[in-house]
Coordinates of C-alpha atoms in Angstrom, one line a residue:
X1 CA -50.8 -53.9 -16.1
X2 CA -49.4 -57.7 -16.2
X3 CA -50.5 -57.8 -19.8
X4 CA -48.2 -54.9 -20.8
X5 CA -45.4 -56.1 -19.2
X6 CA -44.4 -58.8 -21.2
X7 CA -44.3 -56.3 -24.2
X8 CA -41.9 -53.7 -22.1
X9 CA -39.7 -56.4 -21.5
X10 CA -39.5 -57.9 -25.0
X11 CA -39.2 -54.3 -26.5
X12 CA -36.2 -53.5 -23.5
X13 CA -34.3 -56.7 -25.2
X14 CA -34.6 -55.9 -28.8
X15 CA -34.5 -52.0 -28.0
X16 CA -30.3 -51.3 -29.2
X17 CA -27.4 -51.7 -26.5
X18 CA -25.8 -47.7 -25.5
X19 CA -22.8 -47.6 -27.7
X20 CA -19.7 -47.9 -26.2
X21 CA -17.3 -44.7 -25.9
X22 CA -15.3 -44.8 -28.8
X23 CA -11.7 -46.1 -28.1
X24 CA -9.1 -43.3 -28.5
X25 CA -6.1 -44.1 -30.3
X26 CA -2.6 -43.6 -28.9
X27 CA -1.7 -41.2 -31.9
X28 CA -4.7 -39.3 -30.7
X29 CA -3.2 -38.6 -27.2
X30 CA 0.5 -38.0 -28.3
X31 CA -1.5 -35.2 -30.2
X32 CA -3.2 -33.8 -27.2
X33 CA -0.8 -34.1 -24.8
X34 CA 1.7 -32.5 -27.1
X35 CA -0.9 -29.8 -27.9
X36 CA -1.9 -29.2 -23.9
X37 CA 2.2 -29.8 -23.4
X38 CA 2.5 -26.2 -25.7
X39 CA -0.1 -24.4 -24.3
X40 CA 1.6 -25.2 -20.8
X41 CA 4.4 -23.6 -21.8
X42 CA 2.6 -20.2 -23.4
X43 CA 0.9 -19.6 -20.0
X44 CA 3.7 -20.6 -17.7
X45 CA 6.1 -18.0 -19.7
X46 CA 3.8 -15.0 -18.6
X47 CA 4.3 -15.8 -15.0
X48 CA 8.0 -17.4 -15.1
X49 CA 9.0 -13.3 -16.6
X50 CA 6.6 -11.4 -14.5
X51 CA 8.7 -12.9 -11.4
X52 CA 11.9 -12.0 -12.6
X53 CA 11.0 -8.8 -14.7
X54 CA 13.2 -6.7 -12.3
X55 CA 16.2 -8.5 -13.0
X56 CA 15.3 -8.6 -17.2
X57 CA 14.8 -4.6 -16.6
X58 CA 18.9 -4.1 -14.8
X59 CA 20.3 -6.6 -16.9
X60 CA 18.9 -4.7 -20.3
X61 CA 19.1 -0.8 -18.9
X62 CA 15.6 -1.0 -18.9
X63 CA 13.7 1.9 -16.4
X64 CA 10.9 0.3 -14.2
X65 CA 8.0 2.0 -16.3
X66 CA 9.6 1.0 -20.0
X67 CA 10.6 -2.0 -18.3
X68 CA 6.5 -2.9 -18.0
X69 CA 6.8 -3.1 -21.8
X70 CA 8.6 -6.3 -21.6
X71 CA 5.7 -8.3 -20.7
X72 CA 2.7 -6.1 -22.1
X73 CA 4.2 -6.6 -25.6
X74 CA 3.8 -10.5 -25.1
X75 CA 0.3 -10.0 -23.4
X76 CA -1.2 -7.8 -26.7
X77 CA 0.2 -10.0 -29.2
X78 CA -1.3 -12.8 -27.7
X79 CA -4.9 -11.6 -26.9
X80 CA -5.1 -10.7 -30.2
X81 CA -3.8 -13.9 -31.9
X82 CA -6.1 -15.9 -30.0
X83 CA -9.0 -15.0 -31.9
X84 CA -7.6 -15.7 -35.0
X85 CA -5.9 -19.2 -34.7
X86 CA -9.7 -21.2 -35.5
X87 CA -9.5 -19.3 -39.0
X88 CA -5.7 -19.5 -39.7
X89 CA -5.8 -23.2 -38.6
X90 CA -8.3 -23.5 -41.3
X91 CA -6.4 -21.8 -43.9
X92 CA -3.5 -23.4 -42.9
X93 CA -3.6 -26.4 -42.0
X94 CA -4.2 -27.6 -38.4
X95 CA -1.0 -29.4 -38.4
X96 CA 1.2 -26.8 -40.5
X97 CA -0.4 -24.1 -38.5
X98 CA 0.7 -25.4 -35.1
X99 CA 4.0 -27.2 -36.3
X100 CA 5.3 -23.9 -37.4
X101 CA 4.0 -21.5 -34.5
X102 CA 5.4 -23.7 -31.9
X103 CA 8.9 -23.9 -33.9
X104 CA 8.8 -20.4 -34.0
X105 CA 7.8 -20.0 -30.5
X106 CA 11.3 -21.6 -29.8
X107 CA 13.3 -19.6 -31.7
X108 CA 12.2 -16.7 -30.2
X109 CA 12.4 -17.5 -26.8
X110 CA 15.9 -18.3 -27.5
X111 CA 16.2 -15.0 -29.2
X112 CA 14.7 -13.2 -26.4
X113 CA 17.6 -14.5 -23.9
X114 CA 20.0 -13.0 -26.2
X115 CA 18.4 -9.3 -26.6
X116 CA 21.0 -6.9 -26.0
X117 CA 18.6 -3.7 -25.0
X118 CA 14.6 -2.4 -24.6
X119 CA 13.8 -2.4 -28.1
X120 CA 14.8 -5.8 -29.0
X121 CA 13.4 -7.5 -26.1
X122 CA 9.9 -5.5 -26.8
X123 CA 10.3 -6.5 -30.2
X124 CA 11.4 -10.3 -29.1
X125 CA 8.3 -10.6 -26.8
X126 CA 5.6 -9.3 -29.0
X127 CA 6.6 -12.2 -31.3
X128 CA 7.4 -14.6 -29.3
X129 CA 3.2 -13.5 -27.8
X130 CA 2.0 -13.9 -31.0
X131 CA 3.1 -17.5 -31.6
X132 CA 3.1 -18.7 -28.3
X133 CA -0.8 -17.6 -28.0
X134 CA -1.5 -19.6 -31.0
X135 CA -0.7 -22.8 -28.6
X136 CA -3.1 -22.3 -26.0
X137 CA -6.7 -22.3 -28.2
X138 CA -5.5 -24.7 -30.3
X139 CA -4.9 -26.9 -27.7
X140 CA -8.7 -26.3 -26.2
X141 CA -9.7 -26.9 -29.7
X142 CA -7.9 -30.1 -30.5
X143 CA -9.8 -31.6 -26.8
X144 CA -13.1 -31.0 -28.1
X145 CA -12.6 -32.0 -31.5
X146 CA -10.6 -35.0 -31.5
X147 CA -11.3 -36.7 -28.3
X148 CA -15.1 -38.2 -27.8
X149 CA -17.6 -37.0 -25.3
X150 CA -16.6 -39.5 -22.5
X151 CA -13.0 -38.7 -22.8
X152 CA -12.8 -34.8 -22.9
X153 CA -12.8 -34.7 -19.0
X154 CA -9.5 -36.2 -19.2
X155 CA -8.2 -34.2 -22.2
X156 CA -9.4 -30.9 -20.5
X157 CA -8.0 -31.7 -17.2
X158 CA -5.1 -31.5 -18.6
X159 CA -5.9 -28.5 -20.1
X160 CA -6.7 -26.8 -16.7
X161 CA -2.6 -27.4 -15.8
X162 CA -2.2 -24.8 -18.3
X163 CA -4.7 -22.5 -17.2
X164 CA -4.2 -22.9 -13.4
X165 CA -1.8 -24.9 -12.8
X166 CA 1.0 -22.8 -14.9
X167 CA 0.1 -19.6 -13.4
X168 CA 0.3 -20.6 -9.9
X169 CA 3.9 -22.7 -10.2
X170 CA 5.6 -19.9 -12.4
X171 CA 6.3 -17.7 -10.3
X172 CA 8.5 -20.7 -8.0
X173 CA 10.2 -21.7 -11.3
X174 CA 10.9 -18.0 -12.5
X175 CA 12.4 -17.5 -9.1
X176 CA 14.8 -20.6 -8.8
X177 CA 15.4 -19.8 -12.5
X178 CA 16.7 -16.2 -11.5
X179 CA 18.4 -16.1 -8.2
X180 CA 20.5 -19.4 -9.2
X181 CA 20.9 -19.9 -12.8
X182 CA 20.3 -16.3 -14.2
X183 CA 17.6 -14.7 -15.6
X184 CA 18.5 -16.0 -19.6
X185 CA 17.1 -19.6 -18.1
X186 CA 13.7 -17.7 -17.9
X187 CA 13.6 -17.9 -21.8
X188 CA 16.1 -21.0 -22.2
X189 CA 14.0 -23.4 -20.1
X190 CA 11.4 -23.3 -22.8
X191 CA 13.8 -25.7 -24.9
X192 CA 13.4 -28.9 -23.7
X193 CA 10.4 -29.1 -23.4
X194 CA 9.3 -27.5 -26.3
X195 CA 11.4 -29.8 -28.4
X196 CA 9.4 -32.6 -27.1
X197 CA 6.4 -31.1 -27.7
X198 CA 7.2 -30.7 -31.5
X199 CA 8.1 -33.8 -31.8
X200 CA 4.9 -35.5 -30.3
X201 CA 2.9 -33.1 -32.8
X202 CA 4.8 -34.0 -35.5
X203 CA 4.3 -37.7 -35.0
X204 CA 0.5 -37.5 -34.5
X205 CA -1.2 -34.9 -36.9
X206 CA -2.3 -35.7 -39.9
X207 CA -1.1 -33.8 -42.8
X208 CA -4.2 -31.8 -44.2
X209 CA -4.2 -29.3 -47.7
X210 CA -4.0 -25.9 -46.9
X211 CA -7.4 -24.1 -47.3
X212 CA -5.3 -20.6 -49.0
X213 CA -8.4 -19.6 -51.2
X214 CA -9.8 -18.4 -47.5
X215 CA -7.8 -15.8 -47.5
X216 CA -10.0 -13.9 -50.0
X217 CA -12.9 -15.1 -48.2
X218 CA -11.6 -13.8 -44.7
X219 CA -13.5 -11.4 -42.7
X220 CA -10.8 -8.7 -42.6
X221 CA -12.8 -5.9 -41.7
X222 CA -13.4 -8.0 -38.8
X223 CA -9.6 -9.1 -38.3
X224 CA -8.3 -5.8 -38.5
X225 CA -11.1 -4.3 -36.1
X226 CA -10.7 -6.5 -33.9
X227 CA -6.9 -6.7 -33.8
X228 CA -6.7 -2.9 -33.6
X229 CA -10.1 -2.7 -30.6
X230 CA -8.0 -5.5 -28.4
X231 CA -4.3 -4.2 -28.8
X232 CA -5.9 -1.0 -27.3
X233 CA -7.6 -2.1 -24.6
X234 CA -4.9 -4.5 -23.5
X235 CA -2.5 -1.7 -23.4
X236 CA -4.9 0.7 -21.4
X237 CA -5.6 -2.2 -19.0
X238 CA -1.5 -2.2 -18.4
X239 CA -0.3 1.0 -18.7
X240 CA -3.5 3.3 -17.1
X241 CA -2.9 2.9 -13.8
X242 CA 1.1 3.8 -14.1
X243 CA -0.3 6.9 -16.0
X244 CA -3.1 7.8 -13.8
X245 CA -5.7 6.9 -16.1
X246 CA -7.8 9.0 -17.4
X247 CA -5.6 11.7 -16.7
X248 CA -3.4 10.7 -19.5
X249 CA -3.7 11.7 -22.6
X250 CA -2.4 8.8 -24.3
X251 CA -4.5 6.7 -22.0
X252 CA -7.4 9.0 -23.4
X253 CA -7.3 8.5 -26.6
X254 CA -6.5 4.4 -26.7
X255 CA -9.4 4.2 -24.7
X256 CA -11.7 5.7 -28.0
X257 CA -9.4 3.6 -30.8
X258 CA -10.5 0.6 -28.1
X259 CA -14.0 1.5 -28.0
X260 CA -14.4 2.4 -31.6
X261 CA -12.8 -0.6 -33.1
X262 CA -14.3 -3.2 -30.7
X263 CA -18.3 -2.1 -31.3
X264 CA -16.9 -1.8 -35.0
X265 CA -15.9 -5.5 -34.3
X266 CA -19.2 -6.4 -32.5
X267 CA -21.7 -4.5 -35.9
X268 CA -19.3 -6.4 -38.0
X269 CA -19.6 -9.9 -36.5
X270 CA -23.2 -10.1 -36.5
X271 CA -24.2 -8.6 -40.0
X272 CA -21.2 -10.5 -42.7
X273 CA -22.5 -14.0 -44.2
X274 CA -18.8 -15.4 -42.5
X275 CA -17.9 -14.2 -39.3
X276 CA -14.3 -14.4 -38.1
X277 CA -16.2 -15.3 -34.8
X278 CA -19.8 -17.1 -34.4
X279 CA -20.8 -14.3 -31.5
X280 CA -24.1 -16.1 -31.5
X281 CA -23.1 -18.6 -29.4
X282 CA -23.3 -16.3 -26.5
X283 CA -26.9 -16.4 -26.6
X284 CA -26.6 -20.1 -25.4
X285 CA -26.8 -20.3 -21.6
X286 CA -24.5 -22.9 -21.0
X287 CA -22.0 -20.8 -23.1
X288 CA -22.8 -17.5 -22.3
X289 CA -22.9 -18.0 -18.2
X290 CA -19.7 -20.1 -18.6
X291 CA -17.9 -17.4 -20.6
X292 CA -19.1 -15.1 -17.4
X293 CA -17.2 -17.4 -15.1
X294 CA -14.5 -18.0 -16.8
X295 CA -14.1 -14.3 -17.0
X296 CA -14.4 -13.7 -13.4
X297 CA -11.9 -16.8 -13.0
X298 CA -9.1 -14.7 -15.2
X299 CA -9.8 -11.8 -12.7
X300 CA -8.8 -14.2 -9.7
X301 CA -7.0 -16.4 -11.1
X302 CA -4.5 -13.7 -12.7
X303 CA -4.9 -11.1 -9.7
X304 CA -4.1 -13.4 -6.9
X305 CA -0.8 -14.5 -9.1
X306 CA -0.1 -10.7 -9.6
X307 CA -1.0 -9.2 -5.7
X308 CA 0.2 -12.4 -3.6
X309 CA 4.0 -12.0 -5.0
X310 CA 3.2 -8.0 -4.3
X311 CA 2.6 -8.0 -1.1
X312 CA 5.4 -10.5 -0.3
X313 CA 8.0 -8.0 -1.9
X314 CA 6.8 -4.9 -0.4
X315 CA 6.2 -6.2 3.1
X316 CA 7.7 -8.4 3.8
X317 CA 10.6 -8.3 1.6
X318 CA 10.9 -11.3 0.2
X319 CA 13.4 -12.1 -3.2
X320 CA 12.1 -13.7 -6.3
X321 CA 12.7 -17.5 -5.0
X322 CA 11.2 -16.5 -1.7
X323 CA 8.1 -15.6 -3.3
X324 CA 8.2 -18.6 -5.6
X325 CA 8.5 -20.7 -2.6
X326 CA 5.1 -19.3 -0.7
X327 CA 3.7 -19.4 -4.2
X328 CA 4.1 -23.2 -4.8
X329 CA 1.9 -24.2 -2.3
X330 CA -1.4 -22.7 -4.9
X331 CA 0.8 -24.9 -7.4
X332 CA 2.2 -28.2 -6.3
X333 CA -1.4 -29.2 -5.0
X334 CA -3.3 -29.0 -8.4
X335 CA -0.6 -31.5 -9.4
X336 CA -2.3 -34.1 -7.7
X337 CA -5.8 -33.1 -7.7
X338 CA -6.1 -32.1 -11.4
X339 CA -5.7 -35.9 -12.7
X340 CA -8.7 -36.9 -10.1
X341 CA -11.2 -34.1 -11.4
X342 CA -12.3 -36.4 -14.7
X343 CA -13.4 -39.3 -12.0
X344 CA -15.2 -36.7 -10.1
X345 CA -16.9 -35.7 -13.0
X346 CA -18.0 -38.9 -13.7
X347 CA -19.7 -39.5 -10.2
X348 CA -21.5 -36.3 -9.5
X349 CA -22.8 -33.1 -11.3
X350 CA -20.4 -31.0 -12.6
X351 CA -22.1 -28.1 -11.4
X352 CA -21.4 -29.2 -7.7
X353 CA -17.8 -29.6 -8.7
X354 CA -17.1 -26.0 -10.3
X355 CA -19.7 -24.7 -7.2
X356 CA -17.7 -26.1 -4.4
X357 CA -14.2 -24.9 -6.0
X358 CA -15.1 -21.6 -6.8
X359 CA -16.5 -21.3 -2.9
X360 CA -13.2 -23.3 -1.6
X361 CA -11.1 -20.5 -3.9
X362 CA -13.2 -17.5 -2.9
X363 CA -12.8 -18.8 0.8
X364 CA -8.8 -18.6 0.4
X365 CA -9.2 -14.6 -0.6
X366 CA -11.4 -14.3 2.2
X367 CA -9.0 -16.0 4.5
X368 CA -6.6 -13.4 4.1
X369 CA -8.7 -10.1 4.7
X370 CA -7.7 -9.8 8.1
X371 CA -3.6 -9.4 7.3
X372 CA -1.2 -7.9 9.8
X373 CA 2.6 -6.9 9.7
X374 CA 3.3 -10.6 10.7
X375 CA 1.1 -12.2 8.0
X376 CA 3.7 -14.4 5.9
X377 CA 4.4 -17.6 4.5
X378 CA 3.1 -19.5 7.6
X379 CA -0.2 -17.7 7.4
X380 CA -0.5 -17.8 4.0
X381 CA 0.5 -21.7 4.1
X382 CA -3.7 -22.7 4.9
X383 CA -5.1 -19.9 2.1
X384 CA -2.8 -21.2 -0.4
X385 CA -3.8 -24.9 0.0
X386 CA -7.4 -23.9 -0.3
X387 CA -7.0 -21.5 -3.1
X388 CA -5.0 -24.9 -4.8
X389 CA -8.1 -27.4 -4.3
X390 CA -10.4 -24.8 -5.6
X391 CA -8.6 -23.9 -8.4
X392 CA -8.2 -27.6 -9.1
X393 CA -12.1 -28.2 -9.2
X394 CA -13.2 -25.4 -11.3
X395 CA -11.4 -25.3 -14.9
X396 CA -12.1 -28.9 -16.3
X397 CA -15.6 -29.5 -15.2
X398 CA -16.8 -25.4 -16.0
X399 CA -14.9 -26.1 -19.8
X400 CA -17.2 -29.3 -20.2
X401 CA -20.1 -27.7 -19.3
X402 CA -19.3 -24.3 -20.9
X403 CA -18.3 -25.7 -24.3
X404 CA -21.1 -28.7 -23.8
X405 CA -23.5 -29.2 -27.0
X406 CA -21.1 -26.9 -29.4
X407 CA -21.3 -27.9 -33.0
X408 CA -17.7 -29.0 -34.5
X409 CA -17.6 -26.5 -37.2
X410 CA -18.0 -24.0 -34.1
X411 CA -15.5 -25.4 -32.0
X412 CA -12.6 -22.9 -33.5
X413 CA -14.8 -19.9 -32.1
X414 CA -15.8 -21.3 -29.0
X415 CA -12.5 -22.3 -27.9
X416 CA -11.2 -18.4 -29.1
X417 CA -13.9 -16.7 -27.2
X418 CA -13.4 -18.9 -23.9
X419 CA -9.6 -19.1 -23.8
X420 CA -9.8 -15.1 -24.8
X421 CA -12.7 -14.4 -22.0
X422 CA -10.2 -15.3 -19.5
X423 CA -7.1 -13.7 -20.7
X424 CA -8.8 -10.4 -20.6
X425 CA -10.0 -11.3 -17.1
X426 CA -6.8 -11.2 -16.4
X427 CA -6.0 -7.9 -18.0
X428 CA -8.5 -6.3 -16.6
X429 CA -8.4 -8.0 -12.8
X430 CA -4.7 -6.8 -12.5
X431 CA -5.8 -3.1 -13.9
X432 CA -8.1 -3.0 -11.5
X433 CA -6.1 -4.7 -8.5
X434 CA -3.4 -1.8 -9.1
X435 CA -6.2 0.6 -9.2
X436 CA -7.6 -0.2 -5.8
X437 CA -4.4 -1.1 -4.4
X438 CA -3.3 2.1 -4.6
X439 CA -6.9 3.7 -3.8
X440 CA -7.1 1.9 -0.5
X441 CA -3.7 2.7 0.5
X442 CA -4.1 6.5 0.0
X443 CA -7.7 6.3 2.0
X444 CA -5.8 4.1 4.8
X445 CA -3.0 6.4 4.9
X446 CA -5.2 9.5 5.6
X447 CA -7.4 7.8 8.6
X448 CA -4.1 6.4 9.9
X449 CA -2.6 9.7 10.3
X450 CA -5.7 10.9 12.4
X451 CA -4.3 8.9 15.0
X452 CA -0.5 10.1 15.0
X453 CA -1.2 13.8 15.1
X454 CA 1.3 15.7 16.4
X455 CA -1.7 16.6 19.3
X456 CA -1.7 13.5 20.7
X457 CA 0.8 12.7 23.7
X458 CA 1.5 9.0 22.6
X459 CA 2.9 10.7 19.2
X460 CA 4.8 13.5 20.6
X461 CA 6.5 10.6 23.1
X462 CA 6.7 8.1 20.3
X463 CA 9.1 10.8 18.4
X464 CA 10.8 11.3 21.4
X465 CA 12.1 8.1 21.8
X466 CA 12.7 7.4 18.2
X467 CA 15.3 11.1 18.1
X468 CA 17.0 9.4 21.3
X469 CA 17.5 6.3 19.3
X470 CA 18.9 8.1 16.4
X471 CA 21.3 10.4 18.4
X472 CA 22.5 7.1 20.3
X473 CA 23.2 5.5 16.9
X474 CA 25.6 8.6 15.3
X475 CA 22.9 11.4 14.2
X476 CA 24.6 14.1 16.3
X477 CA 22.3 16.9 15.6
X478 CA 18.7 16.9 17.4
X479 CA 17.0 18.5 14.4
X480 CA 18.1 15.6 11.7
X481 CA 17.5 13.0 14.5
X482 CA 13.8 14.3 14.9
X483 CA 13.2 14.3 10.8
X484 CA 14.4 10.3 11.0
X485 CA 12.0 9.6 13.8
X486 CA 8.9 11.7 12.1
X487 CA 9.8 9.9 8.8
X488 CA 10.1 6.2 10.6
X489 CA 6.7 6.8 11.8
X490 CA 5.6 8.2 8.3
X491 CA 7.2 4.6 7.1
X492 CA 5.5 2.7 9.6
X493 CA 1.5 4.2 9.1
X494 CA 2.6 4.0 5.2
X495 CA 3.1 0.4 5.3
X496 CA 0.3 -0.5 7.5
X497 CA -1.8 1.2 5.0
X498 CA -0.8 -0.7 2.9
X499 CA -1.4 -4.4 4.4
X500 CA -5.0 -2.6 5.3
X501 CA -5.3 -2.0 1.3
X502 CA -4.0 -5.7 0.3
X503 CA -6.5 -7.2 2.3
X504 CA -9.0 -4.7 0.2
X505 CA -7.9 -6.8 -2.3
X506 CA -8.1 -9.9 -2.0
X507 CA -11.9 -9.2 -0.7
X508 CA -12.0 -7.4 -4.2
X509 CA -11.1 -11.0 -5.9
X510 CA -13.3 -13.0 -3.3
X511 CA -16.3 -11.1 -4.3
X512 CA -15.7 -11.5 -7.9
X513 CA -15.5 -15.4 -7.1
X514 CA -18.9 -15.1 -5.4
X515 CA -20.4 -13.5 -8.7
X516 CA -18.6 -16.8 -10.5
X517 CA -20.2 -18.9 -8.4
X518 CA -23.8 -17.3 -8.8
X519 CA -23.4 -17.5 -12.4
X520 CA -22.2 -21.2 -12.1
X521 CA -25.6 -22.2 -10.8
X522 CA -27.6 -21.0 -13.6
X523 CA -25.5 -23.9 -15.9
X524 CA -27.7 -26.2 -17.5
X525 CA -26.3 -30.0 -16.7
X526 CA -24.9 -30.8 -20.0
X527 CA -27.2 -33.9 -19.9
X528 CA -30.3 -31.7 -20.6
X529 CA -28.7 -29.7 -23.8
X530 CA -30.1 -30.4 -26.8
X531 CA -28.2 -33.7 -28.6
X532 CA -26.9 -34.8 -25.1
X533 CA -24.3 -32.0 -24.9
X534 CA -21.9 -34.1 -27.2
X535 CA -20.1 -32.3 -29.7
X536 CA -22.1 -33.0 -33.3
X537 CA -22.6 -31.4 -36.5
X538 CA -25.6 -29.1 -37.0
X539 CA -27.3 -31.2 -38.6
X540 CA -27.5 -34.0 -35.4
X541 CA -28.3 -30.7 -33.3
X542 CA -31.2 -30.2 -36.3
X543 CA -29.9 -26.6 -36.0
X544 CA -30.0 -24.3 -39.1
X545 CA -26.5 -23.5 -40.5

């Protein structure tokens, strides 16, 4: 043994020092920040409408079930863009690509302040979705290509204020936007900012020669599948429960165009030499599970945005800047804790870190489970906190992992697939939110009114006093002055039925959160991936092309 060690410790001083993380330069982070910067905006639009959609609607003429259009419109054209941007960045340019999708993003949110009726703000938001969706893989795409290993924590953290921070603080800025300004400042606030952010990518890209001979080579059977397969499904996901599903015709038969095109999409994908998407990457288990999650996240993530500001309107009655108000408190949080989560990732497994958020935000829904007519914003003040901190903890360390050991010629698909995965969580955790919401409230309703039959003596009393009250407050006739008191009671069981079925919900979303968190302990620490999880061509995986 003491004649071997002489040898270790010679061959530990010539073995070669650990490389030192490459320094980034500041060009470098102009680009991401401005990239992350657009991609902010794209998700933050989504939310900053959906809070003031009833004011859009009266201002255009718009009914409240053609008024839904206004935001699906934007929602379809971006699922489906998001798919394509890896291969039109490639045919394009990365820098022309963005430059001009970002530009036109602009000019179209202007334009959509100015729309005059339905058809031109439909119009307005489909592409005004298409080019804003371009923003928010390209941004995911530009992290994990550009920055190194050591620094993508910090380039995805700020990624995960687009993802979770933008949701969560659009409703308070749609709000404020609406009840003092007007609701054209929904659109106009885009501006500003997004002049900066053209300006930072114009500054820091790197001109590169457009790639136009892909076009011939472009897997269109696959585009067009797959653009006709998503359209369909996002529109069933956000017009079936408004037209009772399956009972709808319409509903009916988008539902076979969705499942026809996408297993088209799937047999097309996996058998042409140059797939518009590497679906292989699935089979990876770091990729696969994480694309689970992340899935799962879109359902809580999106449905706690979409059923929080619900419940506040119906119940409580709150107005749009009301409900922004309770709603910054998921927001304001991740503000300060986001920037931390790249130090935390540095000092313990990020597989703790996405475990213990997606417990703290599946605690939140749980806290709330037990509402009552009372349950407002000083109940919801500790939920909302916790939801924040657990929302803060997941996005950044699950897209390391998730994305950890992908090859840079597949970093276009793996960014499309995860940034998609959790827009159609979305999609489908509001679909099925509205579902069950209304569900619940129906079965609620009917074991509620068990208990006020007209057979029972505290009923029978109960409308007594309520036909007094009317007749003392100008109903003369006793008849009309009973139908009020029958119908307040109606009102009353109605709406505890439905606080019963919001806390269904947010159950529903807590469970789903427990099925994240199952599927975040079967992550691989990115340590043990082949290649050291770093981001390397195939041939440094000494993978096959």
């Amino acid at each position: 043994m003491t004649a071997l060690q002489p040898t270790a410790n010679a061959a530990a001083l010539t073995a070669p020092a650990t490389p030192a993380a490459p320094a980034v330069s500041a060009k470098t982070w102009i680009a991401v920040i401005g990239a992350n910067l657009g991609a902010f905006m794209a998700v933050l639009n989504i939310q900053i409408v959906n809070a003031s959609l009833a004011d859009v609607q009266g201002a255009i003429g718009a009914g409240i079930d053609d008024g839904g259009w206004i935001s699906t419109s934007y929602l379809i054209a971006e699922i489906v863009v998001i798919p394509l941007s890896g291969w039109l960045a490639q045919v394009f340019s990365v820098r022309t690509y963005l430059l001009t999708n970002a530009f036109l993003f602009l000019v179209f949110s202007g334009a959509c302040a100015l729309a005059h009726d339905l058809p031109q703000m439909i119009a307005l938001r489909a592409v005004q979705g298409f080019t804003g969706g371009v923003l928010i893989p390209m941004a995911f795409t530009l992290i994990i290509t550009l920055l190194p290993k050591a620094k993508q924590p910090v380039g995805l953290a700020l990624f995960a204020l687009s993802a979770t921070f933008a949701p969560a603080i659009g409703p308070t800025i749609g709000g404020y936007l609406t009840e003092n300004w007007g609701w054209q400042y929904i659109f106009y606030v885009n501006l500003v900012p997004g002049a900066i952010m053209i300006g930072m990518l114009y500054v820091s890209l790197d001109p590169s020669p457009m790639k136009l001979s892909l076009i011939r080579q472009g897997d269109w059977l696959g585009i067009i599948t797959m653009a006709i397969g998503l359209a369909a499904l996002q529109t069933v996901l956000e017009e079936g429960n408004k037209d009772d599903w399956f009972g709808s015709p319409f509903i009916v038969r988008l539902s076979v165009i969705a499942a026809v095109a996408l297993v088209a999409f799937l047999i097309v994908e996996f058998t042409v030499e140059k797939p518009l998407l590497n679906l292989r990457l699935l089979a990876r288990r770091n990729f696969g599970f994480g694309m689970l999650a992340n899935f799962l996240l879109g359902i809580a993530l999106y449905g706690s945005v979409f059923i929080l500001p619900q419940y506040l309107s119906r119940i409580q009655g709150y107005n749009a800047e009301q409900i922004g108000m309770v709603l910054a408190w998921t927001g304001l949080p991740q503000l300060v804790l986001i920037p931390l989560v790249p130090r935390l990732m540095q000092r313990f497994d990020p597989r703790i870190i996405i475990s213990v958020g997606f417990a703290l935000f599946a605690g939140s829904n749980f806290m709330n489970i037990f509402m009552t007519n009372d349950y407002a914003t000083d109940q919801l003040f500790w939920p909302n906190i916790v939801r924040a901190i657990g929302q803060a903890l997941v996005m950044a360390p699950l897209s390391a992992v998730a994305t950890a050991g992908i090859e840079l010629e597949n970093a276009g698909s793996a960014s499309a697939l995860f940034n998609m995965m959790r827009n159609l969580g979305g999609a489908v955790g509001i679909a099925v939110l509205q579902t069950v919401l209304t569900k619940r409230e129906q079965y609620h309703s009917n074991v509620l009114m068990q208990s006020v039959s007209l057979l029972e003596q505290a009923t029978r009393t109960r409308i007594e006093q309520l036909t007094q009250y009317f007749m003392n407050h100008g109903v003369a006739d006793q008849a009309a002055a009973t139908h009020r008191a029958i119908a307040a009671i109606g009102n009353v069981v109605q709406k505890q039925a439905y606080i019963l079925a919001f806390s269904d919900t947010f159950y529903l979303l807590g469970v789903a959160l427990i099925v994240a968190l199952a599927a975040t302990l079967l992550l691989k620490k990115p340590g043990q991936l082949a290649g050291g999880g770093a981001l390397t061509s195939k041939h440094n995986q000494g993978e096959r092309p």
